[in-house]
mmCIF file of C-alpha atoms and ligand atoms in Angstrom:
data_model
loop_
_atom_site.group_PDB
_atom_site.id
_atom_site.type_symbol
_atom_site.label_atom_id
_atom_site.label_comp_id
_atom_site.label_asym_id
_atom_site.label_seq_id
_atom_site.Cartn_x
_atom_site.Cartn_y
_atom_site.Cartn_z
ATOM 1 C CA MET V 1 96.557 123.579 94.989
ATOM 2 C CA ALA V 2 93.297 125.009 93.946
ATOM 3 C CA GLU V 3 90.804 121.994 93.668
ATOM 4 C CA THR V 4 89.684 119.725 96.480
ATOM 5 C CA ALA V 5 88.583 116.213 95.722
ATOM 6 C CA GLU V 6 86.102 114.054 97.355
ATOM 7 C CA ARG V 7 86.300 110.771 99.081
ATOM 8 C CA ARG V 8 84.235 108.148 97.572
ATOM 9 C CA ASP V 9 83.264 106.244 99.935
ATOM 10 C CA PHE V 10 81.430 102.608 100.101
ATOM 11 C CA GLU V 11 77.834 101.731 100.724
ATOM 12 C CA ALA V 12 79.135 98.662 102.225
ATOM 13 C CA THR V 13 81.047 100.734 104.709
ATOM 14 C CA GLY V 14 77.718 101.068 107.195
ATOM 15 C CA LYS V 15 77.482 96.989 106.956
ATOM 16 C CA MET V 16 81.546 96.735 107.731
ATOM 17 C CA LYS V 17 80.798 99.678 110.985
ATOM 18 C CA ALA V 18 77.766 97.337 112.309
ATOM 19 C CA VAL V 19 80.122 94.267 111.693
ATOM 20 C CA MET V 20 82.979 95.717 113.744
ATOM 21 C CA GLY V 21 80.860 96.810 116.556
ATOM 22 C CA LYS V 22 79.545 93.188 117.060
ATOM 23 C CA TYR V 23 82.884 92.077 117.105
ATOM 24 C CA PHE V 24 83.539 94.533 119.894
ATOM 25 C CA VAL V 25 80.050 94.340 121.659
ATOM 26 C CA GLU V 26 80.781 90.513 122.031
ATOM 27 C CA LEU V 27 84.401 90.535 122.608
ATOM 28 C CA THR V 28 83.592 92.842 125.924
ATOM 29 C CA GLN V 29 80.301 91.271 127.029
ATOM 30 C CA GLY V 30 82.664 87.365 126.679
ATOM 31 C CA PRO V 31 84.101 87.293 130.404
ATOM 32 C CA ASP V 32 80.561 88.417 131.987
ATOM 33 C CA GLU V 33 79.225 85.652 129.826
ATOM 34 C CA GLY V 34 81.741 83.036 131.573
ATOM 35 C CA ARG V 35 84.239 82.957 128.505
ATOM 36 C CA LYS V 36 87.844 82.903 128.627
ATOM 37 C CA THR V 37 89.748 85.434 126.879
ATOM 38 C CA ALA V 38 92.852 85.098 124.801
ATOM 39 C CA TRP V 39 94.809 87.589 123.605
ATOM 40 C CA CYS V 40 96.328 86.749 120.034
ATOM 41 C CA THR V 41 98.948 88.744 117.629
ATOM 42 C CA SER V 42 97.739 89.751 114.275
ATOM 43 C CA VAL V 43 99.280 87.052 112.400
ATOM 44 C CA GLY V 44 98.973 84.205 115.331
ATOM 45 C CA PRO V 45 96.967 81.087 115.887
ATOM 46 C CA ALA V 46 93.456 82.805 115.860
ATOM 47 C CA GLU V 47 91.609 80.160 114.220
ATOM 48 C CA LEU V 48 92.855 77.760 117.307
ATOM 49 C CA LEU V 49 91.781 80.264 119.546
ATOM 50 C CA ARG V 50 88.452 80.496 118.197
ATOM 51 C CA ALA V 51 87.761 77.004 117.764
ATOM 52 C CA LEU V 52 88.439 76.199 121.070
ATOM 53 C CA GLY V 53 85.544 78.909 122.149
ATOM 54 C CA LEU V 54 87.834 81.289 123.801
ATOM 55 C CA ASN V 55 87.262 85.217 123.198
ATOM 56 C CA VAL V 56 90.118 86.314 120.775
ATOM 57 C CA TYR V 57 90.990 90.070 120.955
ATOM 58 C CA PHE V 58 94.016 91.702 118.575
ATOM 59 C CA PRO V 59 95.607 94.206 120.994
ATOM 60 C CA GLU V 60 97.694 95.278 117.496
ATOM 61 C CA ASN V 61 93.851 96.511 116.191
ATOM 62 C CA HIS V 62 93.839 98.418 119.420
ATOM 63 C CA GLY V 63 97.220 99.787 118.939
ATOM 64 C CA ALA V 64 95.863 101.293 115.301
ATOM 65 C CA MET V 65 92.766 102.466 116.913
ATOM 66 C CA LEU V 66 94.911 104.436 119.338
ATOM 67 C CA GLY V 67 97.015 105.366 116.362
ATOM 68 C CA ALA V 68 94.138 106.238 114.022
ATOM 69 C CA THR V 69 92.165 108.740 116.961
ATOM 70 C CA ARG V 70 95.217 109.975 117.924
ATOM 71 C CA MET V 71 95.386 109.063 121.511
ATOM 72 C CA ALA V 72 98.957 107.163 121.281
ATOM 73 C CA THR V 73 101.391 109.922 121.178
ATOM 74 C CA ASP V 74 100.184 111.262 124.523
ATOM 75 C CA LEU V 75 99.982 107.908 125.956
ATOM 76 C CA ILE V 76 103.449 106.301 124.851
ATOM 77 C CA PRO V 77 105.434 108.613 127.468
ATOM 78 C CA LEU V 78 103.475 106.389 130.181
ATOM 79 C CA ALA V 79 104.728 102.938 128.765
ATOM 80 C CA ASN V 80 108.470 105.092 128.321
ATOM 81 C CA ALA V 81 108.434 105.574 132.482
ATOM 82 C CA ARG V 82 107.779 102.610 132.658
ATOM 83 C CA GLY V 83 111.307 101.331 131.248
ATOM 84 C CA PHE V 84 109.763 101.002 127.557
ATOM 85 C CA SER V 85 112.121 102.808 125.219
ATOM 86 C CA PRO V 86 110.546 105.683 122.735
ATOM 87 C CA ASP V 87 112.524 103.422 120.169
ATOM 88 C CA ILE V 88 110.616 100.481 120.135
ATOM 89 C CA CYS V 89 107.028 99.252 119.084
ATOM 90 C CA SER V 90 104.611 102.147 119.201
ATOM 91 C CA TYR V 91 101.366 100.047 119.330
ATOM 92 C CA LEU V 92 103.165 97.995 122.125
ATOM 93 C CA THR V 93 104.103 101.501 124.285
ATOM 94 C CA SER V 94 100.450 102.956 123.620
ATOM 95 C CA ASP V 95 98.786 99.843 124.267
ATOM 96 C CA VAL V 96 100.779 99.876 127.296
ATOM 97 C CA GLY V 97 100.302 103.354 127.999
ATOM 98 C CA SER V 98 96.440 103.201 127.629
ATOM 99 C CA TYR V 99 95.980 100.416 129.851
ATOM 100 C CA LEU V 100 98.408 102.492 132.890
ATOM 101 C CA LYS V 101 96.020 105.555 132.100
ATOM 102 C CA GLY V 102 92.367 103.240 131.923
ATOM 103 C CA GLU V 103 91.851 105.173 128.292
ATOM 104 C CA SER V 104 90.596 103.280 125.361
ATOM 105 C CA PRO V 105 89.534 103.968 121.962
ATOM 106 C CA LEU V 106 86.866 101.227 123.205
ATOM 107 C CA GLN V 107 85.355 103.894 125.884
ATOM 108 C CA LYS V 108 84.265 106.527 122.785
ATOM 109 C CA MET V 109 82.253 103.388 121.666
ATOM 110 C CA LYS V 110 80.426 103.579 124.919
ATOM 111 C CA LEU V 111 82.379 99.803 125.727
ATOM 112 C CA PRO V 112 84.295 99.101 128.920
ATOM 113 C CA GLY V 113 88.246 99.023 127.751
ATOM 114 C CA PRO V 114 90.113 95.741 126.302
ATOM 115 C CA PRO V 115 89.233 92.648 127.882
ATOM 116 C CA LYS V 116 91.459 91.210 130.517
ATOM 117 C CA ALA V 117 93.527 88.360 129.194
ATOM 118 C CA ASP V 118 93.089 84.809 130.706
ATOM 119 C CA VAL V 119 95.973 83.694 128.173
ATOM 120 C CA LEU V 120 98.215 85.490 125.697
ATOM 121 C CA VAL V 121 99.283 83.661 122.797
ATOM 122 C CA PHE V 122 102.280 84.995 120.325
ATOM 123 C CA ASN V 123 104.016 84.365 117.200
ATOM 124 C CA THR V 124 107.413 85.918 116.643
ATOM 125 C CA ASN V 125 106.821 85.328 112.435
ATOM 126 C CA GLN V 126 106.346 89.714 112.808
ATOM 127 C CA CYS V 127 108.654 90.651 115.438
ATOM 128 C CA ARG V 128 109.840 89.979 118.849
ATOM 129 C CA ASP V 129 108.407 92.845 119.889
ATOM 130 C CA VAL V 130 104.915 90.872 120.393
ATOM 131 C CA LYS V 131 106.493 88.676 122.625
ATOM 132 C CA ASP V 132 107.692 91.484 125.200
ATOM 133 C CA TRP V 133 104.453 92.906 124.816
ATOM 134 C CA PHE V 134 102.274 89.749 125.937
ATOM 135 C CA GLN V 135 104.976 89.346 128.827
ATOM 136 C CA PHE V 136 104.254 92.815 130.369
ATOM 137 C CA TYR V 137 100.394 91.574 130.538
ATOM 138 C CA ALA V 138 100.959 87.845 131.440
ATOM 139 C CA ARG V 139 103.207 89.114 134.614
ATOM 140 C CA GLU V 140 100.967 91.908 135.256
ATOM 141 C CA TRP V 141 97.813 89.490 135.763
ATOM 142 C CA ASP V 142 99.722 86.188 136.492
ATOM 143 C CA VAL V 143 98.154 84.659 133.519
ATOM 144 C CA PRO V 144 100.358 82.135 130.818
ATOM 145 C CA CYS V 145 101.800 83.955 127.820
ATOM 146 C CA LEU V 146 102.220 81.141 124.848
ATOM 147 C CA GLY V 147 104.004 81.578 121.711
ATOM 148 C CA ILE V 148 105.472 80.331 118.333
ATOM 149 C CA HIS V 149 108.789 81.318 118.001
ATOM 150 C CA THR V 150 108.922 81.008 113.634
ATOM 151 C CA PRO V 151 112.251 82.208 112.160
ATOM 152 C CA ARG V 152 112.543 85.481 110.715
ATOM 153 C CA ALA V 153 114.371 86.132 107.079
ATOM 154 C CA ILE V 154 113.175 82.718 105.477
ATOM 155 C CA GLY V 155 114.086 82.640 102.222
ATOM 156 C CA ASP V 156 112.965 79.114 100.950
ATOM 157 C CA LEU V 157 110.236 77.918 103.156
ATOM 158 C CA GLY V 158 111.004 74.120 103.483
ATOM 159 C CA ASP V 159 109.288 71.348 105.390
ATOM 160 C CA SER V 160 112.031 71.790 108.539
ATOM 161 C CA ILE V 161 110.619 75.364 109.324
ATOM 162 C CA ILE V 162 106.752 74.332 108.623
ATOM 163 C CA ASP V 163 107.402 70.964 110.904
ATOM 164 C CA ASP V 164 109.027 72.929 113.289
ATOM 165 C CA VAL V 165 106.362 75.638 113.604
ATOM 166 C CA ALA V 166 103.239 73.149 112.977
ATOM 167 C CA ARG V 167 104.862 71.123 116.092
ATOM 168 C CA GLN V 168 104.807 74.490 117.977
ATOM 169 C CA THR V 169 101.377 75.207 117.403
ATOM 170 C CA GLU V 170 100.124 71.866 118.072
ATOM 171 C CA ALA V 171 101.968 72.048 121.622
ATOM 172 C CA LEU V 172 99.868 74.961 122.381
ATOM 173 C CA VAL V 173 96.320 73.149 122.266
ATOM 174 C CA GLY V 174 97.045 70.995 125.909
ATOM 175 C CA PRO V 175 97.320 74.642 127.788
ATOM 176 C CA LEU V 176 94.472 76.357 125.807
ATOM 177 C CA GLU V 177 92.414 73.575 126.259
ATOM 178 C CA ALA V 178 93.296 74.015 130.148
ATOM 179 C CA VAL V 179 92.153 77.727 130.516
ATOM 180 C CA ALA V 180 89.698 77.551 127.569
ATOM 181 C CA GLY V 181 87.919 74.285 130.045
ATOM 182 C CA ALA V 182 87.007 72.289 126.569
ATOM 183 C CA LYS V 183 88.409 69.900 124.351
ATOM 184 C CA LEU V 184 89.591 70.900 121.033
ATOM 185 C CA ASP V 185 87.102 69.559 118.591
ATOM 186 C CA PRO V 186 88.938 68.883 115.320
ATOM 187 C CA ALA V 187 85.738 69.237 113.135
ATOM 188 C CA ARG V 188 85.242 72.929 114.717
ATOM 189 C CA LEU V 189 89.098 73.462 114.164
ATOM 190 C CA ALA V 190 88.762 72.380 110.347
ATOM 191 C CA GLU V 191 85.180 74.674 110.203
ATOM 192 C CA THR V 192 87.143 77.447 111.499
ATOM 193 C CA ILE V 193 90.257 77.266 109.064
ATOM 194 C CA GLY V 194 87.689 76.788 106.162
ATOM 195 C CA LEU V 195 85.991 79.876 106.970
ATOM 196 C CA SER V 196 89.340 81.914 107.481
ATOM 197 C CA ARG V 197 90.015 80.678 104.222
ATOM 198 C CA GLN V 198 87.201 81.832 102.548
ATOM 199 C CA CYS V 199 87.871 85.085 103.902
ATOM 200 C CA THR V 200 91.308 85.604 102.792
ATOM 201 C CA VAL V 201 90.105 84.425 99.252
ATOM 202 C CA LEU V 202 87.256 87.509 99.378
ATOM 203 C CA TRP V 203 89.733 89.882 101.079
ATOM 204 C CA LYS V 204 92.403 89.360 98.097
ATOM 205 C CA ALA V 205 89.859 89.187 95.635
ATOM 206 C CA VAL V 206 88.708 92.713 97.214
ATOM 207 C CA LEU V 207 92.343 94.315 97.299
ATOM 208 C CA GLU V 208 92.749 92.664 93.574
ATOM 209 C CA THR V 209 90.098 94.830 92.165
ATOM 210 C CA ALA V 210 92.646 97.878 92.460
ATOM 211 C CA ALA V 211 94.437 96.193 89.325
ATOM 212 C CA ASN V 212 91.812 97.498 87.544
ATOM 213 C CA VAL V 213 92.638 100.976 85.614
ATOM 214 C CA PRO V 214 90.958 103.336 87.466
ATOM 215 C CA SER V 215 91.297 101.426 90.440
ATOM 216 C CA PRO V 216 87.939 101.667 92.542
ATOM 217 C CA LEU V 217 89.768 101.260 95.696
ATOM 218 C CA THR V 218 92.640 103.103 97.465
ATOM 219 C CA PHE V 219 95.341 101.825 99.968
ATOM 220 C CA PHE V 220 93.548 104.260 102.679
ATOM 221 C CA ASP V 221 90.460 102.283 101.701
ATOM 222 C CA GLY V 222 92.119 99.084 102.445
ATOM 223 C CA THR V 223 92.907 100.365 105.670
ATOM 224 C CA ILE V 224 89.506 100.777 107.136
ATOM 225 C CA GLN V 225 88.155 97.855 105.229
ATOM 226 C CA MET V 226 90.685 95.217 106.056
ATOM 227 C CA GLY V 227 89.054 95.625 109.879
ATOM 228 C CA PRO V 228 87.073 92.222 109.202
ATOM 229 C CA ALA V 229 89.861 90.334 107.801
ATOM 230 C CA VAL V 230 92.222 91.322 110.583
ATOM 231 C CA VAL V 231 89.802 90.474 113.830
ATOM 232 C CA LEU V 232 87.298 88.154 112.469
ATOM 233 C CA ARG V 233 88.743 85.549 110.203
ATOM 234 C CA GLY V 234 87.470 82.145 110.983
ATOM 235 C CA HIS V 235 83.826 83.488 111.305
ATOM 236 C CA GLU V 236 81.121 83.735 109.094
ATOM 237 C CA ASP V 237 80.543 87.750 109.684
ATOM 238 C CA ALA V 238 83.842 88.299 107.768
ATOM 239 C CA VAL V 239 82.872 86.463 104.767
ATOM 240 C CA ASP V 240 79.417 87.477 104.700
ATOM 241 C CA TYR V 241 81.019 91.368 104.505
ATOM 242 C CA TYR V 242 83.364 90.548 101.781
ATOM 243 C CA GLU V 243 80.828 89.154 99.922
ATOM 244 C CA VAL V 244 79.108 92.292 99.714
ATOM 245 C CA LEU V 245 82.004 94.879 99.466
ATOM 246 C CA LEU V 246 83.358 92.692 96.562
ATOM 247 C CA ALA V 247 79.883 92.961 94.638
ATOM 248 C CA GLU V 248 80.230 96.350 95.087
ATOM 249 C CA LEU V 249 83.894 96.737 94.138
ATOM 250 C CA GLU V 250 83.017 94.849 90.866
ATOM 251 C CA GLY V 251 80.027 97.184 90.118
ATOM 252 C CA ARG V 252 82.370 99.957 90.140
ATOM 253 C CA VAL V 253 85.166 98.439 87.729
ATOM 254 C CA ALA V 254 82.258 97.542 85.401
ATOM 255 C CA ASP V 255 80.887 101.322 85.789
ATOM 256 C CA GLY V 256 84.215 102.423 85.189
ATOM 257 C CA VAL V 257 83.786 104.197 88.608
ATOM 258 C CA ALA V 258 87.810 105.281 89.795
ATOM 259 C CA ALA V 259 88.186 105.746 93.959
ATOM 260 C CA VAL V 260 90.438 108.956 92.420
ATOM 261 C CA GLU V 261 88.921 110.618 90.005
ATOM 262 C CA GLY V 262 90.894 111.463 87.057
ATOM 263 C CA GLU V 263 93.538 108.550 87.893
ATOM 264 C CA ARG V 264 96.796 109.651 86.583
ATOM 265 C CA PHE V 265 99.689 107.929 88.530
ATOM 266 C CA ARG V 266 99.645 104.724 90.585
ATOM 267 C CA ILE V 267 101.428 104.194 93.756
ATOM 268 C CA TYR V 268 102.723 101.226 95.663
ATOM 269 C CA TRP V 269 102.825 101.870 99.996
ATOM 270 C CA GLU V 270 105.608 100.016 101.269
ATOM 271 C CA GLY V 271 105.501 99.694 105.291
ATOM 272 C CA MET V 272 103.199 100.513 107.812
ATOM 273 C CA PRO V 273 100.331 102.810 107.902
ATOM 274 C CA ILE V 274 100.528 106.609 109.342
ATOM 275 C CA TRP V 275 97.541 106.283 111.617
ATOM 276 C CA GLY V 276 96.950 109.335 112.497
ATOM 277 C CA LYS V 277 97.613 110.988 109.074
ATOM 278 C CA LEU V 278 95.714 108.978 107.054
ATOM 279 C CA LYS V 279 92.717 111.220 106.264
ATOM 280 C CA GLY V 280 95.396 114.168 105.260
ATOM 281 C CA LEU V 281 97.393 112.202 103.112
ATOM 282 C CA SER V 282 94.518 110.678 101.332
ATOM 283 C CA GLN V 283 92.968 114.132 100.632
ATOM 284 C CA GLN V 284 96.562 114.615 99.472
ATOM 285 C CA PHE V 285 96.712 112.089 97.142
ATOM 286 C CA LEU V 286 93.074 112.467 95.774
ATOM 287 C CA ASP V 287 94.278 116.451 95.125
ATOM 288 C CA LEU V 288 97.047 115.075 93.071
ATOM 289 C CA LYS V 289 94.718 112.213 91.436
ATOM 290 C CA THR V 290 97.184 109.675 92.044
ATOM 291 C CA CYS V 291 96.069 106.337 93.564
ATOM 292 C CA VAL V 292 97.928 104.551 95.946
ATOM 293 C CA VAL V 293 96.367 101.366 94.425
ATOM 294 C CA ALA V 294 98.128 98.394 96.771
ATOM 295 C CA SER V 295 100.286 97.864 99.881
ATOM 296 C CA THR V 296 102.207 95.282 101.278
ATOM 297 C CA TYR V 297 100.372 96.186 104.314
ATOM 298 C CA CYS V 298 96.916 95.365 103.144
ATOM 299 C CA ASN V 299 97.749 92.322 101.599
ATOM 300 C CA SER V 300 99.472 90.652 104.829
ATOM 301 C CA TRP V 301 96.253 89.498 106.001
ATOM 302 C CA VAL V 302 95.814 87.171 102.935
ATOM 303 C CA PHE V 303 96.778 83.550 104.370
ATOM 304 C CA GLU V 304 96.085 81.291 101.120
ATOM 305 C CA ASP V 305 97.493 77.916 102.266
ATOM 306 C CA LEU V 306 95.055 77.487 105.074
ATOM 307 C CA ASP V 307 93.923 74.144 104.565
ATOM 308 C CA PRO V 308 90.712 72.741 106.566
ATOM 309 C CA ALA V 309 92.253 69.071 105.687
ATOM 310 C CA ASP V 310 95.512 69.679 106.865
ATOM 311 C CA PRO V 311 95.055 72.036 109.847
ATOM 312 C CA PHE V 312 98.450 72.157 111.651
ATOM 313 C CA ARG V 313 100.982 71.904 108.862
ATOM 314 C CA SER V 314 98.504 74.910 106.764
ATOM 315 C CA MET V 315 98.821 77.206 109.376
ATOM 316 C CA ALA V 316 102.174 76.632 109.943
ATOM 317 C CA ARG V 317 102.719 77.479 106.554
ATOM 318 C CA ALA V 318 100.525 79.792 105.882
ATOM 319 C CA TYR V 319 101.794 82.017 108.727
ATOM 320 C CA SER V 320 105.496 81.640 108.238
ATOM 321 C CA GLU V 321 105.057 82.612 104.331
ATOM 322 C CA ILE V 322 103.569 86.084 105.194
ATOM 323 C CA PHE V 323 106.071 88.903 103.820
ATOM 324 C CA ILE V 324 107.283 90.152 107.094
ATOM 325 C CA CYS V 325 109.353 86.913 107.967
ATOM 326 C CA ARG V 326 111.050 86.468 104.578
ATOM 327 C CA SER V 327 114.192 87.365 102.924
ATOM 328 C CA ASP V 328 114.680 90.385 101.294
ATOM 329 C CA ASP V 329 114.997 88.192 98.073
ATOM 330 C CA ARG V 330 111.836 86.814 98.678
ATOM 331 C CA LYS V 331 110.450 90.447 99.439
ATOM 332 C CA GLU V 332 111.786 92.218 96.667
ATOM 333 C CA ARG V 333 110.302 89.437 93.905
ATOM 334 C CA TYR V 334 107.126 89.686 95.913
ATOM 335 C CA ILE V 335 107.442 93.924 95.401
ATOM 336 C CA GLN V 336 108.186 93.217 91.718
ATOM 337 C CA GLU V 337 104.999 90.916 91.378
ATOM 338 C CA MET V 338 102.905 93.549 92.850
ATOM 339 C CA VAL V 339 104.316 96.384 90.815
ATOM 340 C CA GLU V 340 103.528 94.737 87.446
ATOM 341 C CA LYS V 341 99.637 93.269 88.693
ATOM 342 C CA PHE V 342 99.118 96.656 89.599
ATOM 343 C CA LYS V 343 100.724 98.551 87.059
ATOM 344 C CA ILE V 344 102.604 100.885 89.378
ATOM 345 C CA ASP V 345 104.551 103.674 88.403
ATOM 346 C CA GLY V 346 106.314 104.180 91.967
ATOM 347 C CA ILE V 347 106.954 103.084 95.227
ATOM 348 C CA LEU V 348 106.285 104.803 98.332
ATOM 349 C CA PHE V 349 108.609 103.274 101.277
ATOM 350 C CA HIS V 350 107.659 104.964 105.045
ATOM 351 C CA ASP V 351 110.266 104.240 107.373
ATOM 352 C CA ALA V 352 108.263 103.781 110.218
ATOM 353 C CA LYS V 353 111.059 104.580 113.091
ATOM 354 C CA THR V 354 109.763 102.130 115.763
ATOM 355 C CA CYS V 355 109.081 99.388 113.451
ATOM 356 C CA PRO V 356 111.977 98.235 111.849
ATOM 357 C CA ASN V 357 109.975 95.282 110.669
ATOM 358 C CA ASN V 358 108.300 96.711 108.670
ATOM 359 C CA SER V 359 110.573 99.363 107.372
ATOM 360 C CA ASN V 360 112.236 97.464 104.392
ATOM 361 C CA ASN V 361 114.184 100.696 102.867
ATOM 362 C CA ARG V 362 116.869 100.790 105.186
ATOM 363 C CA TYR V 363 118.904 98.198 103.279
ATOM 364 C CA GLN V 364 119.325 99.611 99.866
ATOM 365 C CA MET V 365 116.086 97.750 98.991
ATOM 366 C CA PRO V 366 114.469 100.698 97.202
ATOM 367 C CA GLN V 367 117.612 101.443 95.108
ATOM 368 C CA ARG V 368 117.982 97.773 93.658
ATOM 369 C CA LEU V 369 114.323 97.868 93.000
ATOM 370 C CA GLN V 370 114.842 100.824 90.959
ATOM 371 C CA GLU V 371 117.254 99.662 89.406
ATOM 372 C CA LYS V 372 115.514 96.490 88.284
ATOM 373 C CA LEU V 373 112.494 97.823 87.877
ATOM 374 C CA GLY V 374 113.380 101.451 86.566
ATOM 375 C CA LYS V 375 110.549 102.990 88.862
ATOM 376 C CA PRO V 376 111.299 106.085 90.984
ATOM 377 C CA TYR V 377 110.884 105.525 94.754
ATOM 378 C CA LEU V 378 110.216 108.034 97.870
ATOM 379 C CA VAL V 379 111.235 107.242 101.446
ATOM 380 C CA VAL V 380 108.772 108.926 103.846
ATOM 381 C CA ASN V 381 109.869 109.042 106.868
ATOM 382 C CA GLY V 382 107.368 108.571 110.266
ATOM 383 C CA ASP V 383 105.927 106.245 112.278
ATOM 384 C CA LEU V 384 102.735 104.339 112.780
ATOM 385 C CA ASN V 385 101.451 105.963 115.900
ATOM 386 C CA ASP V 386 104.035 108.252 117.288
ATOM 387 C CA LEU V 387 103.559 111.493 115.516
ATOM 388 C CA ARG V 388 106.248 113.231 117.398
ATOM 389 C CA LEU V 389 108.593 111.382 114.887
ATOM 390 C CA TYR V 390 106.646 112.642 111.501
ATOM 391 C CA SER V 391 106.575 115.864 109.735
ATOM 392 C CA GLU V 392 103.390 116.241 108.174
ATOM 393 C CA GLU V 393 105.125 119.444 105.987
ATOM 394 C CA GLN V 394 108.140 117.971 104.791
ATOM 395 C CA THR V 395 106.327 114.582 103.744
ATOM 396 C CA ARG V 396 103.473 117.115 101.931
ATOM 397 C CA THR V 397 106.620 118.828 100.137
ATOM 398 C CA ASN V 398 108.021 115.373 99.372
ATOM 399 C CA ILE V 399 105.012 113.803 98.050
ATOM 400 C CA GLU V 400 103.970 116.974 95.598
ATOM 401 C CA ALA V 401 107.777 116.193 94.382
ATOM 402 C CA PHE V 402 107.675 112.694 93.932
ATOM 403 C CA VAL V 403 104.379 113.087 91.805
ATOM 404 C CA GLU V 404 105.710 115.998 89.995
ATOM 405 C CA GLN V 405 108.629 113.611 88.981
ATOM 406 C CA LEU V 406 106.692 110.717 88.146
ATOM 407 C CA ALA V 407 104.857 113.561 85.730
ATOM 408 C CA GLU V 408 108.223 114.156 84.037
ATOM 409 C CA ALA V 409 109.011 110.641 83.639
HETATM 410 S S1 SF4 M 1 105.204 94.673 113.205
HETATM 411 FE FE1 SF4 M 1 106.141 96.304 114.278
HETATM 412 S S2 SF4 M 1 104.632 97.614 114.562
HETATM 413 FE FE2 SF4 M 1 103.720 95.249 114.469
HETATM 414 S S3 SF4 M 1 103.830 94.860 116.631
HETATM 415 FE FE3 SF4 M 1 105.985 94.128 115.842
HETATM 416 S S4 SF4 M 1 107.174 96.322 116.240
HETATM 417 FE FE4 SF4 M 1 104.988 96.800 116.435
#
């Protein structure tokens, strides 16, 4: 390829780095300041933990950092040696490897590693691995591991599921109060849920700017910009940040500024990011003048059903409605909506070897969607963190051929 296009960064990114830096400093200082630390799964009851004044840490975010810094691949074998299979979640295995070796990307930020948990709180809405992951640390440190067991492959989300999940969430309050050494203040919970909802609305609006042609934003930008939505929902810093980013994106749209200069094609990314290869992939799509405009992954932090007036039921609904725990029929309907909204030309499915939960190509979904929508698809074999499972050369060739196919369509 003759030409190398340049990625356009956002002015807001500096502010995002400051917001994330502040979060990590406060997080790692929390225990010294007498705050108890709760580990929380990415779609766990973060609002409840925050409202109780706990220091809230998200190990999946740490997993993504281990992937993005390419530390993961060397750390995974340490967890394998302790009995965690190389076939299970590579966030889990790289995080456990990081703990065993005492090496973390946080140290590159001149911070101590992740804070030790006083309590670990999971929700199985995304997978079973999070529970096994948290139980490892609970045994290691002799601390409680609490959780919500949400059904999976949900079709219609009826009252019976919402009632059950709401009850399970409410049952966490007593044990969490005991750890936090504080009573849950309902007004603070409502305020936290309100902030979380504001963050969701803004994050969704950020992602939806990509429905414009040309798109002002790519999936690769989204994987960077989503940090505050993941670790700071329920906090005003996330709300303040997305107001700034959204204004910049709206400015780009008004001025016709494209994230991918000369955008020719628009792709939907279904599945996990390949964290250690985002830069190379982003560059390849830029050079091919093809914009990956939307993804299931970035959309997964949109929780519109949160309602401060109905905290437990609305958390139950919001966290049971997410894509990952829905039936294939629901997932297909959702992708169809995305294809229409974002004017998609083709769908890329990432088959992440160690995350079957986020790999939706394995039971004929691409074929069914192609038949329904008439859009070509590509399956990329790889992984979120374990780069031994990814062939850069093969993927490059396959993406090139896919874009040629789009050009011929
Ligand atoms: S959803 Fe996949 S990547 Fe995320 S924690 Fe579960 S197995 Fe790991």
